[in-house]
XYZ file of C-alpha atoms in Angstrom:
161
model
C -65.570 54.479 -75.181
C -63.060 56.711 -73.552
C -63.140 56.443 -69.770
C -62.582 60.180 -69.199
C -65.666 60.895 -71.334
C -67.767 59.331 -68.626
C -66.642 61.466 -65.790
C -68.607 64.707 -65.277
C -66.798 67.710 -66.125
C -66.035 69.638 -62.836
C -66.274 73.339 -62.411
C -63.695 74.805 -60.106
C -64.527 77.223 -57.356
C -62.198 78.874 -54.779
C -64.046 79.507 -51.437
C -62.955 82.612 -49.700
C -63.248 83.055 -45.927
C -66.710 83.981 -44.732
C -68.352 82.400 -47.758
C -70.526 79.265 -48.269
C -70.970 77.401 -51.506
C -73.471 74.604 -52.542
C -73.106 74.221 -56.301
C -75.900 72.975 -58.554
C -73.345 71.081 -60.929
C -70.382 68.852 -60.031
C -67.723 71.186 -58.647
C -64.250 71.049 -57.218
C -64.355 73.459 -54.277
C -61.012 74.479 -52.739
C -59.910 76.703 -49.933
C -56.919 77.344 -47.683
C -57.287 77.532 -43.891
C -55.197 77.987 -40.910
C -56.996 78.732 -37.662
C -60.063 79.158 -39.639
C -62.342 76.091 -40.197
C -63.850 74.549 -43.430
C -66.899 72.317 -43.010
C -67.822 70.104 -45.927
C -71.357 68.480 -45.835
C -72.878 66.091 -48.411
C -75.603 63.718 -49.173
C -73.913 60.842 -51.054
C -77.118 59.284 -52.329
C -78.178 62.770 -53.869
C -74.631 63.541 -54.996
C -74.939 66.993 -53.434
C -72.243 68.669 -51.393
C -71.241 72.106 -50.173
C -68.577 73.879 -47.945
C -68.406 76.758 -45.597
C -65.253 78.560 -44.547
C -65.387 80.652 -41.352
C -62.856 82.693 -39.304
C -64.502 83.030 -35.893
C -66.631 80.910 -33.666
C -69.432 83.275 -32.985
C -70.364 86.980 -33.234
C -69.939 89.248 -30.195
C -72.759 91.378 -29.154
C -73.699 94.067 -31.747
C -71.559 92.404 -34.471
C -73.202 91.611 -37.734
C -74.254 87.938 -38.081
C -72.451 86.873 -41.240
C -70.891 83.600 -42.513
C -67.560 84.729 -41.104
C -68.836 83.176 -37.894
C -69.017 79.299 -37.295
C -72.413 79.166 -35.701
C -73.974 81.150 -38.653
C -71.925 79.554 -41.448
C -72.564 75.894 -40.559
C -76.353 76.414 -39.993
C -76.653 78.246 -43.241
C -74.668 75.569 -45.021
C -77.057 72.933 -43.727
C -80.086 74.938 -44.833
C -78.596 75.593 -48.260
C -77.804 71.864 -48.877
C -81.324 70.697 -47.726
C -82.882 73.497 -49.982
C -80.684 71.923 -52.836
C -82.393 68.549 -52.213
C -80.262 66.754 -49.622
C -82.185 65.005 -46.902
C -81.004 66.195 -43.388
C -81.009 62.616 -42.056
C -78.470 61.581 -44.892
C -76.103 64.529 -44.550
C -72.642 63.757 -43.355
C -69.967 66.245 -42.428
C -66.071 66.558 -42.455
C -64.325 69.263 -40.529
C -60.846 70.827 -41.421
C -58.579 73.470 -39.907
C -58.512 74.989 -36.488
C -54.733 75.100 -36.415
C -52.764 77.103 -33.834
C -49.808 79.270 -34.605
C -48.179 80.372 -31.322
C -46.187 83.091 -33.254
C -49.339 84.687 -34.695
C -51.919 84.386 -31.890
C -52.089 84.696 -28.138
C -55.253 82.767 -27.943
C -56.181 79.506 -29.607
C -59.038 80.730 -31.866
C -58.737 77.526 -33.830
C -59.980 75.396 -30.827
C -62.959 77.736 -30.484
C -63.762 77.530 -34.182
C -63.705 73.780 -34.053
C -66.022 73.674 -30.995
C -68.537 76.070 -32.772
C -68.695 73.768 -35.765
C -69.052 70.525 -33.644
C -71.791 72.113 -31.542
C -74.002 73.161 -34.492
C -73.586 69.692 -36.194
C -74.351 67.859 -32.957
C -77.437 69.998 -32.446
C -78.590 69.218 -36.013
C -77.777 65.487 -35.456
C -75.381 65.524 -38.430
C -72.667 62.921 -38.093
C -68.938 64.012 -38.488
C -67.408 61.140 -40.533
C -63.812 62.611 -40.520
C -61.694 65.410 -39.315
C -58.245 66.805 -40.000
C -57.895 69.521 -37.277
C -55.626 71.335 -34.918
C -51.904 71.081 -34.921
C -49.699 73.943 -36.260
C -50.000 73.515 -40.082
C -52.179 75.182 -42.625
C -54.233 73.163 -45.060
C -55.409 73.367 -48.538
C -58.802 71.472 -48.873
C -60.129 70.249 -52.270
C -63.647 68.895 -52.183
C -65.259 67.130 -55.237
C -69.041 67.611 -54.674
C -69.934 64.891 -57.173
C -67.984 62.036 -55.535
C -67.586 63.524 -52.072
C -63.852 62.824 -52.214
C -61.687 65.303 -50.241
C -57.951 65.986 -50.586
C -56.117 67.726 -47.733
C -52.609 69.029 -48.339
C -50.828 70.242 -45.310
C -48.505 73.253 -45.600
C -45.806 74.782 -43.502
C -46.543 78.337 -44.498
C -49.668 79.907 -46.228
C -49.089 82.199 -48.996
C -51.537 84.746 -50.491
C -51.354 83.377 -54.122
């Protein structure tokens, strides 16, 4: 039997900023981040995973509460993955991004984004098993929700394409 025939066929999904995705089939989720943060969560025993990608740590008063904000995005991601069948006690997390570009920003929004994600995960008692954060480089993240494998490609310059 051909070894490749045993592997599940992966759908591909590009996650835009301000979105959350928990697929119902094995999927390769990718996103590109700079100062923004991507949080990947998974329950390895159930083979369920998902990702959020947010731009800001938390909304200011009178701002709409959407997945653009870390405190909303991470909580919603956890709720979505538990609704898909994951057990909260088995969920693990990985955090990516939070870079700082001194030429683009006066303040380090990346550091605040990382703190927002960590606070929510700590409050929900979800263990962070790895991080690739901070620095001055952007990253492309590719997350296989079936195997929970993640590839991180660091880049000097982010492009629109």
